[in-house]
PDB file of C-alpha atoms and ligand atoms in Angstrom:
ATOM      1  CA  UNK A   5      20.043 -15.713   7.360  1.00  0.00           C
ATOM      2  CA  UNK A   6      22.915 -18.081   7.149  1.00  0.00           C
ATOM      3  CA  UNK A   7      22.610 -20.919   9.418  1.00  0.00           C
ATOM      4  CA  UNK A   8      25.449 -20.467  12.387  1.00  0.00           C
ATOM      5  CA  UNK A   9      27.496 -23.157  13.844  1.00  0.00           C
ATOM      6  CA  UNK A  10      27.773 -23.313  17.641  1.00  0.00           C
ATOM      7  CA  UNK A  11      29.677 -20.609  18.941  1.00  0.00           C
ATOM      8  CA  UNK A  12      29.762 -18.561  15.589  1.00  0.00           C
ATOM      9  CA  UNK A  13      29.027 -14.702  15.822  1.00  0.00           C
ATOM     10  CA  UNK A  14      26.484 -13.526  13.259  1.00  0.00           C
ATOM     11  CA  UNK A  15      28.124 -10.950  10.836  1.00  0.00           C
ATOM     12  CA  UNK A  16      24.822  -9.199  10.154  1.00  0.00           C
ATOM     13  CA  UNK A  17      22.754  -8.434  13.171  1.00  0.00           C
ATOM     14  CA  UNK A  18      19.292 -10.090  13.306  1.00  0.00           C
ATOM     15  CA  UNK A  19      16.191  -8.164  11.890  1.00  0.00           C
ATOM     16  CA  UNK A  20      14.794  -6.032  14.712  1.00  0.00           C
ATOM     17  CA  UNK A  21      11.184  -6.131  13.264  1.00  0.00           C
ATOM     18  CA  UNK A  22       9.018  -8.980  12.219  1.00  0.00           C
ATOM     19  CA  UNK A  23       7.655  -6.859   9.430  1.00  0.00           C
ATOM     20  CA  UNK A  24      10.812  -7.828   7.331  1.00  0.00           C
ATOM     21  CA  UNK A  25       8.653 -10.667   5.797  1.00  0.00           C
ATOM     22  CA  UNK A  26       6.131  -8.131   4.490  1.00  0.00           C
ATOM     23  CA  UNK A  27       6.142  -6.971   0.691  1.00  0.00           C
ATOM     24  CA  UNK A  28       6.193  -3.449   1.933  1.00  0.00           C
ATOM     25  CA  UNK A  29       9.414  -3.974   3.997  1.00  0.00           C
ATOM     26  CA  UNK A  30      12.021  -2.789   1.495  1.00  0.00           C
ATOM     27  CA  UNK A  31      10.271   0.638   0.980  1.00  0.00           C
ATOM     28  CA  UNK A  32       9.654   0.953   4.710  1.00  0.00           C
ATOM     29  CA  UNK A  33      13.115   0.363   5.703  1.00  0.00           C
ATOM     30  CA  UNK A  34      14.508   2.528   2.843  1.00  0.00           C
ATOM     31  CA  UNK A  35      12.030   5.489   3.570  1.00  0.00           C
ATOM     32  CA  UNK A  36      12.709   5.278   7.087  1.00  0.00           C
ATOM     33  CA  UNK A  37      16.534   5.468   6.838  1.00  0.00           C
ATOM     34  CA  UNK A  38      16.261   8.161   4.287  1.00  0.00           C
ATOM     35  CA  UNK A  39      13.928  10.453   6.344  1.00  0.00           C
ATOM     36  CA  UNK A  40      15.834  10.075   9.614  1.00  0.00           C
ATOM     37  CA  UNK A  41      18.975  11.098   7.889  1.00  0.00           C
ATOM     38  CA  UNK A  42      17.366  14.117   6.517  1.00  0.00           C
ATOM     39  CA  UNK A  43      15.506  15.049   9.921  1.00  0.00           C
ATOM     40  CA  UNK A  44      18.727  14.782  11.776  1.00  0.00           C
ATOM     41  CA  UNK A  45      20.180  17.549   9.629  1.00  0.00           C
ATOM     42  CA  UNK A  46      20.120  21.108  11.177  1.00  0.00           C
ATOM     43  CA  UNK A  47      18.038  23.722   9.323  1.00  0.00           C
ATOM     44  CA  UNK A  48      21.278  25.262   7.699  1.00  0.00           C
ATOM     45  CA  UNK A  49      22.462  21.792   6.446  1.00  0.00           C
ATOM     46  CA  UNK A  50      19.300  20.715   4.550  1.00  0.00           C
ATOM     47  CA  UNK A  51      19.399  23.151   1.679  1.00  0.00           C
ATOM     48  CA  UNK A  52      18.374  26.830   1.401  1.00  0.00           C
ATOM     49  CA  UNK A  53      15.145  28.648   1.256  1.00  0.00           C
ATOM     50  CA  UNK A  54      13.798  27.862   4.779  1.00  0.00           C
ATOM     51  CA  UNK A  55      11.710  30.448   6.311  1.00  0.00           C
ATOM     52  CA  UNK A  56      10.712  30.566   9.967  1.00  0.00           C
ATOM     53  CA  UNK A  57       6.915  30.959   9.950  1.00  0.00           C
ATOM     54  CA  UNK A  58       6.009  30.132  13.678  1.00  0.00           C
ATOM     55  CA  UNK A  59       7.649  30.370  16.926  1.00  0.00           C
ATOM     56  CA  UNK A  60       6.583  29.719  20.507  1.00  0.00           C
ATOM     57  CA  UNK A  61       9.094  29.216  23.392  1.00  0.00           C
ATOM     58  CA  UNK A  62      11.264  26.386  22.367  1.00  0.00           C
ATOM     59  CA  UNK A  63       9.062  25.443  19.274  1.00  0.00           C
ATOM     60  CA  UNK A  64      10.321  26.678  15.857  1.00  0.00           C
ATOM     61  CA  UNK A  65       8.622  25.948  12.550  1.00  0.00           C
ATOM     62  CA  UNK A  66      10.350  26.448   9.180  1.00  0.00           C
ATOM     63  CA  UNK A  67       8.648  25.898   5.792  1.00  0.00           C
ATOM     64  CA  UNK A  68      10.037  26.128   2.114  1.00  0.00           C
ATOM     65  CA  UNK A  69       7.808  27.378  -0.532  1.00  0.00           C
ATOM     66  CA  UNK A  70       7.392  24.572  -3.247  1.00  0.00           C
ATOM     67  CA  UNK A  71       4.938  23.952  -5.871  1.00  0.00           C
ATOM     68  CA  UNK A  72       4.461  20.767  -8.394  1.00  0.00           C
ATOM     69  CA  UNK A  73       1.949  21.161 -11.135  1.00  0.00           C
ATOM     70  CA  UNK A  74       0.674  24.371  -9.521  1.00  0.00           C
ATOM     71  CA  UNK A  75      -0.149  22.658  -6.155  1.00  0.00           C
ATOM     72  CA  UNK A  76       1.465  23.862  -3.094  1.00  0.00           C
ATOM     73  CA  UNK A  77       3.689  21.148  -1.468  1.00  0.00           C
ATOM     74  CA  UNK A  78       5.678  23.286   1.032  1.00  0.00           C
ATOM     75  CA  UNK A  79       8.016  20.995   2.873  1.00  0.00           C
ATOM     76  CA  UNK A  80       7.886  21.680   6.893  1.00  0.00           C
ATOM     77  CA  UNK A  81      10.498  21.297   9.394  1.00  0.00           C
ATOM     78  CA  UNK A  82       9.858  21.893  13.106  1.00  0.00           C
ATOM     79  CA  UNK A  83      11.971  21.350  16.094  1.00  0.00           C
ATOM     80  CA  UNK A  84      10.619  21.529  19.725  1.00  0.00           C
ATOM     81  CA  UNK A  85      12.205  20.778  23.242  1.00  0.00           C
ATOM     82  CA  UNK A  86       9.525  19.425  25.826  1.00  0.00           C
ATOM     83  CA  UNK A  87      10.338  19.029  29.384  1.00  0.00           C
ATOM     84  CA  UNK A  88       9.032  15.800  31.342  1.00  0.00           C
ATOM     85  CA  UNK A  89       8.829  13.413  28.566  1.00  0.00           C
ATOM     86  CA  UNK A  90      10.950  10.884  26.552  1.00  0.00           C
ATOM     87  CA  UNK A  91      11.288  10.144  23.035  1.00  0.00           C
ATOM     88  CA  UNK A  92       9.832   6.632  23.517  1.00  0.00           C
ATOM     89  CA  UNK A  93       6.577   8.058  25.179  1.00  0.00           C
ATOM     90  CA  UNK A  94       6.263  10.808  22.360  1.00  0.00           C
ATOM     91  CA  UNK A  95       6.435   8.144  19.549  1.00  0.00           C
ATOM     92  CA  UNK A  96       4.219   5.526  21.356  1.00  0.00           C
ATOM     93  CA  UNK A  97       1.386   8.212  21.452  1.00  0.00           C
ATOM     94  CA  UNK A  98       1.974   9.429  17.829  1.00  0.00           C
ATOM     95  CA  UNK A  99       2.122   5.768  16.611  1.00  0.00           C
ATOM     96  CA  UNK A 100      -0.459   4.014  18.590  1.00  0.00           C
ATOM     97  CA  UNK A 101      -4.036   4.388  16.886  1.00  0.00           C
ATOM     98  CA  UNK A 102      -5.827   4.194  20.176  1.00  0.00           C
ATOM     99  CA  UNK A 103      -4.656   7.509  21.044  1.00  0.00           C
ATOM    100  CA  UNK A 104      -5.169   9.346  17.671  1.00  0.00           C
ATOM    101  CA  UNK A 105      -8.543  10.889  18.290  1.00  0.00           C
ATOM    102  CA  UNK A 106      -7.456  12.407  21.308  1.00  0.00           C
ATOM    103  CA  UNK A 107      -4.809  14.549  19.862  1.00  0.00           C
ATOM    104  CA  UNK A 108      -5.352  14.912  15.925  1.00  0.00           C
ATOM    105  CA  UNK A 109      -7.896  17.657  15.426  1.00  0.00           C
ATOM    106  CA  UNK A 110      -8.071  17.671  11.845  1.00  0.00           C
ATOM    107  CA  UNK A 111      -9.229  13.728  11.721  1.00  0.00           C
ATOM    108  CA  UNK A 112     -12.754  12.982  10.743  1.00  0.00           C
ATOM    109  CA  UNK A 113     -12.063   9.045  10.652  1.00  0.00           C
ATOM    110  CA  UNK A 114      -9.424   6.569  11.045  1.00  0.00           C
ATOM    111  CA  UNK A 115      -9.262   3.000  10.028  1.00  0.00           C
ATOM    112  CA  UNK A 116      -6.290   0.464  10.623  1.00  0.00           C
ATOM    113  CA  UNK A 117      -6.319  -1.264   7.297  1.00  0.00           C
ATOM    114  CA  UNK A 118      -3.557  -3.599   8.179  1.00  0.00           C
ATOM    115  CA  UNK A 119      -1.337  -4.397  11.184  1.00  0.00           C
ATOM    116  CA  UNK A 120       1.859  -5.760   9.581  1.00  0.00           C
ATOM    117  CA  UNK A 121       3.590  -6.054  12.982  1.00  0.00           C
ATOM    118  CA  UNK A 122       3.555  -4.193  16.376  1.00  0.00           C
ATOM    119  CA  UNK A 123       5.636  -1.482  14.881  1.00  0.00           C
ATOM    120  CA  UNK A 124       4.144  -1.347  11.473  1.00  0.00           C
ATOM    121  CA  UNK A 125       0.741  -0.656  10.469  1.00  0.00           C
ATOM    122  CA  UNK A 126      -1.330   0.747   7.366  1.00  0.00           C
ATOM    123  CA  UNK A 127      -4.001   3.523   7.910  1.00  0.00           C
ATOM    124  CA  UNK A 128      -6.757   4.989   6.064  1.00  0.00           C
ATOM    125  CA  UNK A 129      -7.865   8.349   7.456  1.00  0.00           C
ATOM    126  CA  UNK A 130     -10.450  10.880   6.309  1.00  0.00           C
ATOM    127  CA  UNK A 131      -9.667  14.563   7.383  1.00  0.00           C
ATOM    128  CA  UNK A 132     -11.978  17.490   7.789  1.00  0.00           C
ATOM    129  CA  UNK A 133     -12.973  19.369   4.800  1.00  0.00           C
ATOM    130  CA  UNK A 134     -11.436  22.985   4.091  1.00  0.00           C
ATOM    131  CA  UNK A 135     -13.926  25.133   2.327  1.00  0.00           C
ATOM    132  CA  UNK A 136     -14.103  25.615  -0.651  1.00  0.00           C
ATOM    133  CA  UNK A 137     -11.807  22.470  -1.607  1.00  0.00           C
ATOM    134  CA  UNK A 138     -12.865  18.956  -1.408  1.00  0.00           C
ATOM    135  CA  UNK A 139     -12.580  16.581   1.602  1.00  0.00           C
ATOM    136  CA  UNK A 140      -9.367  14.751   1.717  1.00  0.00           C
ATOM    137  CA  UNK A 141      -8.287  11.235   2.573  1.00  0.00           C
ATOM    138  CA  UNK A 142      -5.007   9.383   2.845  1.00  0.00           C
ATOM    139  CA  UNK A 143      -3.616   5.892   3.008  1.00  0.00           C
ATOM    140  CA  UNK A 144      -0.173   5.520   4.497  1.00  0.00           C
ATOM    141  CA  UNK A 145       1.948   2.963   6.374  1.00  0.00           C
ATOM    142  CA  UNK A 146       3.250   4.137   9.675  1.00  0.00           C
ATOM    143  CA  UNK A 147       6.496   2.447  11.234  1.00  0.00           C
ATOM    144  CA  UNK A 148       7.966   3.141  14.856  1.00  0.00           C
ATOM    145  CA  UNK A 149      11.514   2.275  15.390  1.00  0.00           C
ATOM    146  CA  UNK A 150      14.420   2.450  18.142  1.00  0.00           C
ATOM    147  CA  UNK A 151      17.574   4.140  16.749  1.00  0.00           C
ATOM    148  CA  UNK A 152      20.906   3.791  18.396  1.00  0.00           C
ATOM    149  CA  UNK A 153      22.121   6.893  20.036  1.00  0.00           C
ATOM    150  CA  UNK A 154      25.124   7.780  17.865  1.00  0.00           C
ATOM    151  CA  UNK A 155      26.487  10.759  20.006  1.00  0.00           C
ATOM    152  CA  UNK A 156      26.239   9.378  23.328  1.00  0.00           C
ATOM    153  CA  UNK A 157      26.575   5.577  23.539  1.00  0.00           C
ATOM    154  CA  UNK A 158      25.404   5.511  27.269  1.00  0.00           C
ATOM    155  CA  UNK A 159      22.586   7.937  26.575  1.00  0.00           C
ATOM    156  CA  UNK A 160      18.864   6.925  25.818  1.00  0.00           C
ATOM    157  CA  UNK A 161      18.035   5.511  22.537  1.00  0.00           C
ATOM    158  CA  UNK A 162      16.433   7.772  19.744  1.00  0.00           C
ATOM    159  CA  UNK A 163      12.993   6.923  18.641  1.00  0.00           C
ATOM    160  CA  UNK A 164      11.141   7.580  15.330  1.00  0.00           C
ATOM    161  CA  UNK A 165       7.926   7.212  13.606  1.00  0.00           C
ATOM    162  CA  UNK A 166       7.687   7.519   9.850  1.00  0.00           C
ATOM    163  CA  UNK A 167       4.433   7.899   7.888  1.00  0.00           C
ATOM    164  CA  UNK A 168       4.413   7.564   3.975  1.00  0.00           C
ATOM    165  CA  UNK A 169       1.707   7.287   1.543  1.00  0.00           C
ATOM    166  CA  UNK A 170       1.013   3.902  -0.046  1.00  0.00           C
ATOM    167  CA  UNK A 171      -1.757   2.325  -2.135  1.00  0.00           C
ATOM    168  CA  UNK A 172      -4.685   0.047  -1.232  1.00  0.00           C
ATOM    169  CA  UNK A 173      -6.503  -1.949  -3.828  1.00  0.00           C
ATOM    170  CA  UNK A 174      -9.701  -1.988  -1.482  1.00  0.00           C
ATOM    171  CA  UNK A 175      -9.548   1.834  -1.302  1.00  0.00           C
ATOM    172  CA  UNK A 176      -8.340   3.295  -4.467  1.00  0.00           C
ATOM    173  CA  UNK A 177      -7.666   7.049  -4.796  1.00  0.00           C
ATOM    174  CA  UNK A 178     -10.202   9.676  -5.571  1.00  0.00           C
ATOM    175  CA  UNK A 179     -13.165   6.889  -5.902  1.00  0.00           C
ATOM    176  CA  UNK A 180     -15.500   8.589  -3.625  1.00  0.00           C
ATOM    177  CA  UNK A 181     -15.992  12.348  -2.515  1.00  0.00           C
ATOM    178  CA  UNK A 182     -12.576  12.558  -1.172  1.00  0.00           C
ATOM    179  CA  UNK A 183      -9.268  13.663  -2.946  1.00  0.00           C
ATOM    180  CA  UNK A 184      -6.325  11.531  -2.033  1.00  0.00           C
ATOM    181  CA  UNK A 185      -3.653  13.395  -0.399  1.00  0.00           C
ATOM    182  CA  UNK A 186       0.136  12.075  -0.436  1.00  0.00           C
ATOM    183  CA  UNK A 187       2.340  12.655   2.425  1.00  0.00           C
ATOM    184  CA  UNK A 188       5.656  11.783   3.986  1.00  0.00           C
ATOM    185  CA  UNK A 189       5.921  12.576   7.661  1.00  0.00           C
ATOM    186  CA  UNK A 190       8.987  11.784  10.085  1.00  0.00           C
ATOM    187  CA  UNK A 191       8.933  12.440  13.773  1.00  0.00           C
ATOM    188  CA  UNK A 192      12.286  12.134  15.301  1.00  0.00           C
ATOM    189  CA  UNK A 193      12.826  12.280  19.060  1.00  0.00           C
ATOM    190  CA  UNK A 194      15.942  12.465  21.201  1.00  0.00           C
ATOM    191  CA  UNK A 195      15.776  12.267  24.971  1.00  0.00           C
ATOM    192  CA  UNK A 196      18.142  14.304  27.257  1.00  0.00           C
ATOM    193  CA  UNK A 197      18.791  13.335  30.646  1.00  0.00           C
ATOM    194  CA  UNK A 198      19.977  16.117  33.103  1.00  0.00           C
ATOM    195  CA  UNK A 199      20.884  13.854  36.245  1.00  0.00           C
ATOM    196  CA  UNK A 200      20.236  15.707  39.713  1.00  0.00           C
ATOM    197  CA  UNK A 201      23.703  16.761  41.207  1.00  0.00           C
ATOM    198  CA  UNK A 202      22.798  15.337  44.855  1.00  0.00           C
ATOM    199  CA  UNK A 203      22.485  11.811  43.361  1.00  0.00           C
ATOM    200  CA  UNK A 204      18.903  11.590  43.855  1.00  0.00           C
ATOM    201  CA  UNK A 205      16.897   9.246  41.407  1.00  0.00           C
ATOM    202  CA  UNK A 206      15.963  10.740  37.995  1.00  0.00           C
ATOM    203  CA  UNK A 207      12.534  12.008  38.017  1.00  0.00           C
ATOM    204  CA  UNK A 208      10.497  13.680  35.066  1.00  0.00           C
ATOM    205  CA  UNK A 209      12.086  17.125  36.169  1.00  0.00           C
ATOM    206  CA  UNK A 210      15.247  15.590  34.936  1.00  0.00           C
ATOM    207  CA  UNK A 211      14.350  14.640  31.342  1.00  0.00           C
ATOM    208  CA  UNK A 212      13.465  16.464  28.178  1.00  0.00           C
ATOM    209  CA  UNK A 213      12.927  15.542  24.573  1.00  0.00           C
ATOM    210  CA  UNK A 214      14.081  17.278  21.430  1.00  0.00           C
ATOM    211  CA  UNK A 215      11.535  16.628  18.790  1.00  0.00           C
ATOM    212  CA  UNK A 216      12.016  17.129  15.259  1.00  0.00           C
ATOM    213  CA  UNK A 217       8.863  16.945  12.909  1.00  0.00           C
ATOM    214  CA  UNK A 218       9.367  16.906   9.148  1.00  0.00           C
ATOM    215  CA  UNK A 219       6.337  16.684   6.728  1.00  0.00           C
ATOM    216  CA  UNK A 220       5.736  17.038   3.124  1.00  0.00           C
ATOM    217  CA  UNK A 221       1.886  16.915   2.145  1.00  0.00           C
ATOM    218  CA  UNK A 222       0.917  17.110  -1.607  1.00  0.00           C
ATOM    219  CA  UNK A 223      -2.861  18.063  -1.732  1.00  0.00           C
ATOM    220  CA  UNK A 224      -3.412  15.667  -4.592  1.00  0.00           C
ATOM    221  CA  UNK A 225      -5.674  17.965  -6.535  1.00  0.00           C
ATOM    222  CA  UNK A 226      -6.973  21.509  -6.587  1.00  0.00           C
ATOM    223  CA  UNK A 227      -6.780  23.482  -3.567  1.00  0.00           C
ATOM    224  CA  UNK A 228      -6.327  27.480  -3.468  1.00  0.00           C
ATOM    225  CA  UNK A 229      -2.625  28.034  -2.577  1.00  0.00           C
ATOM    226  CA  UNK A 230      -3.634  31.094  -0.245  1.00  0.00           C
ATOM    227  CA  UNK A 231      -6.071  28.995   1.636  1.00  0.00           C
ATOM    228  CA  UNK A 232      -3.684  25.992   1.949  1.00  0.00           C
ATOM    229  CA  UNK A 233      -0.811  28.095   3.391  1.00  0.00           C
ATOM    230  CA  UNK A 234      -3.032  29.742   5.703  1.00  0.00           C
ATOM    231  CA  UNK A 235      -4.404  26.686   6.981  1.00  0.00           C
ATOM    232  CA  UNK A 236      -1.041  24.896   7.613  1.00  0.00           C
ATOM    233  CA  UNK A 237       0.329  28.033   9.280  1.00  0.00           C
ATOM    234  CA  UNK A 238      -2.529  27.598  11.754  1.00  0.00           C
ATOM    235  CA  UNK A 239      -2.645  23.999  12.005  1.00  0.00           C
ATOM    236  CA  UNK A 240       0.798  22.718  12.273  1.00  0.00           C
ATOM    237  CA  UNK A 241       1.825  24.904  15.349  1.00  0.00           C
ATOM    238  CA  UNK A 242      -1.638  23.829  16.880  1.00  0.00           C
ATOM    239  CA  UNK A 243      -0.711  20.218  16.215  1.00  0.00           C
ATOM    240  CA  UNK A 244       2.702  20.308  17.602  1.00  0.00           C
ATOM    241  CA  UNK A 245       1.607  22.113  20.786  1.00  0.00           C
ATOM    242  CA  UNK A 246      -1.545  20.128  21.446  1.00  0.00           C
ATOM    243  CA  UNK A 247       0.165  16.842  20.705  1.00  0.00           C
ATOM    244  CA  UNK A 248       3.097  17.487  23.066  1.00  0.00           C
ATOM    245  CA  UNK A 249       0.842  18.920  25.765  1.00  0.00           C
ATOM    246  CA  UNK A 250      -1.101  15.676  25.551  1.00  0.00           C
ATOM    247  CA  UNK A 251       1.834  13.428  26.088  1.00  0.00           C
ATOM    248  CA  UNK A 252       3.072  15.427  28.976  1.00  0.00           C
ATOM    249  CA  UNK A 253      -0.438  15.115  30.528  1.00  0.00           C
ATOM    250  CA  UNK A 254      -0.905  11.432  29.701  1.00  0.00           C
ATOM    251  CA  UNK A 255       2.465  10.515  31.344  1.00  0.00           C
ATOM    252  CA  UNK A 256       2.840  13.005  34.202  1.00  0.00           C
ATOM    253  CA  UNK A 257       1.970  10.394  36.852  1.00  0.00           C
ATOM    254  CA  UNK A 258       3.569   7.327  34.924  1.00  0.00           C
ATOM    255  CA  UNK A 259       6.806   5.731  35.453  1.00  0.00           C
ATOM    256  CA  UNK A 260       9.362   7.157  32.916  1.00  0.00           C
ATOM    257  CA  UNK A 261       9.613   5.016  29.791  1.00  0.00           C
ATOM    258  CA  UNK A 262      13.208   5.476  28.213  1.00  0.00           C
TER     259      UNK A 262
HETATM  260  O1  16C B  20       1.441  14.109  11.427  1.00  0.00           O
HETATM  261  C1  16C B  20       0.471  14.210  11.759  1.00  0.00           C
HETATM  262  N1  16C B  20      -0.641  13.304  11.943  1.00  0.00           N
HETATM  263  C2  16C B  20      -0.548  11.852  11.570  1.00  0.00           C
HETATM  264  C3  16C B  20      -1.556  10.939  12.054  1.00  0.00           C
HETATM  265  O2  16C B  20      -2.875  11.567  11.620  1.00  0.00           O
HETATM  266  C4  16C B  20      -0.358  11.803  10.064  1.00  0.00           C
HETATM  267  C5  16C B  20      -1.345  12.233   9.334  1.00  0.00           C
HETATM  268  C6  16C B  20      -1.186  13.554   8.516  1.00  0.00           C
HETATM  269  C7  16C B  20      -2.408  14.077   7.710  1.00  0.00           C
HETATM  270  C8  16C B  20      -1.954  15.363   7.510  1.00  0.00           C
HETATM  271  C9  16C B  20      -2.891  16.207   6.453  1.00  0.00           C
HETATM  272  C10 16C B  20      -4.116  16.373   6.923  1.00  0.00           C
HETATM  273  C11 16C B  20      -4.781  17.558   6.176  1.00  0.00           C
HETATM  274  C12 16C B  20      -6.108  17.531   6.007  1.00  0.00           C
HETATM  275  C13 16C B  20      -6.817  18.762   5.805  1.00  0.00           C
HETATM  276  C14 16C B  20      -6.646  19.624   6.942  1.00  0.00           C
HETATM  277  C15 16C B  20      -7.995  20.067   7.510  1.00  0.00           C
HETATM  278  C16 16C B  20      -7.969  21.281   8.389  1.00  0.00           C
HETATM  279  C17 16C B  20      -9.272  21.480   8.883  1.00  0.00           C
HETATM  280  C18 16C B  20      -9.276  22.707   9.850  1.00  0.00           C
HETATM  281  C19 16C B  20     -10.646  22.965  10.299  1.00  0.00           C
HETATM  282  O3  16C B  20       0.934  11.996   9.600  1.00  0.00           O
HETATM  283  C20 16C B  20       0.172  15.750  12.277  1.00  0.00           C
HETATM  284  C21 16C B  20      -0.647  16.381  11.211  1.00  0.00           C
HETATM  285  C22 16C B  20      -0.857  17.799  11.350  1.00  0.00           C
HETATM  286  C23 16C B  20      -1.741  18.296  10.186  1.00  0.00           C
HETATM  287  C24 16C B  20      -1.815  19.885   9.947  1.00  0.00           C
HETATM  288  C25 16C B  20      -2.499  20.253   8.866  1.00  0.00           C
HETATM  289  C26 16C B  20      -1.624  20.320   7.647  1.00  0.00           C
HETATM  290  C27 16C B  20      -2.452  20.957   6.451  1.00  0.00           C
HETATM  291  C28 16C B  20      -1.469  20.489   5.161  1.00  0.00           C
HETATM  292  C29 16C B  20      -2.592  20.927   4.166  1.00  0.00           C
HETATM  293  C30 16C B  20      -3.092  19.843   3.471  1.00  0.00           C
HETATM  294  C31 16C B  20      -3.826  19.954   2.165  1.00  0.00           C
HETATM  295  C32 16C B  20      -5.244  20.108   2.240  1.00  0.00           C
HETATM  296  C33 16C B  20      -5.775  20.344   0.913  1.00  0.00           C
HETATM  297  C34 16C B  20      -7.268  21.003   1.001  1.00  0.00           C
END
């Protein structure tokens, strides 16, 4: 950044993440902005063909049937509203590797390949095999970010975690027993506060979190379309219900993290 003379106000705000020094940074920043813009759009605003395939209380899951080179790559968009938790808390539990085995039921093994900064890491994960397909693995960067609340300037900030496939020279694709999958995932969280009318302090009863989860997974190699669609129809709702229940349970006796 340009050196500032005393009293001068910077034109561009300072970078918010030390990850800006890393070669992956331009891609991280571009993909995060693009994914957040898409996630903020309502189901009617982001193209046609969305079908509701799962609904449970406040949770709604939509998919669009898409194939690339004969492989199912159906985009998913899910919305959920969960009482008693904040967006910052939801993103912490989704991003932080120390909690991942607690909620990620398809996971077989996770390794942190690189910690770029507190909010940006590269992961290698192997997932459970789905018969009759080969086992899958995935290498992706993961970035967590606070976003200004565009609608209500005084309201809590929004938070996001974006996961996006990347390459690793030490772990090349399809070198072992696993087939490499490619994914782009965006978790976008908006906290709502419903202040008590009698002026008592805000408790967990007065907060809720609107969660948007968008995902595109390319299976990377042959997998029967019918099996794959049956698996994600079962696994995505299971994931979102289990993960959010986990965050509620972990935070219930903790101070609220806005
Ligand atoms: O976003 C989620 N998790 C993050 C942290 O782990 C991260 C990782 C996502 C990996 C998602 C793909 C994993 C699929 C592997 C195979 C599934 C095995 C099922 C075994 C059942 C006994 O972003 C939450 C992810 C929630 C995953 C739901 C499952 C989606 C299935 C999509 C189809 C994958 C193609 C597999 C080809 C055989």
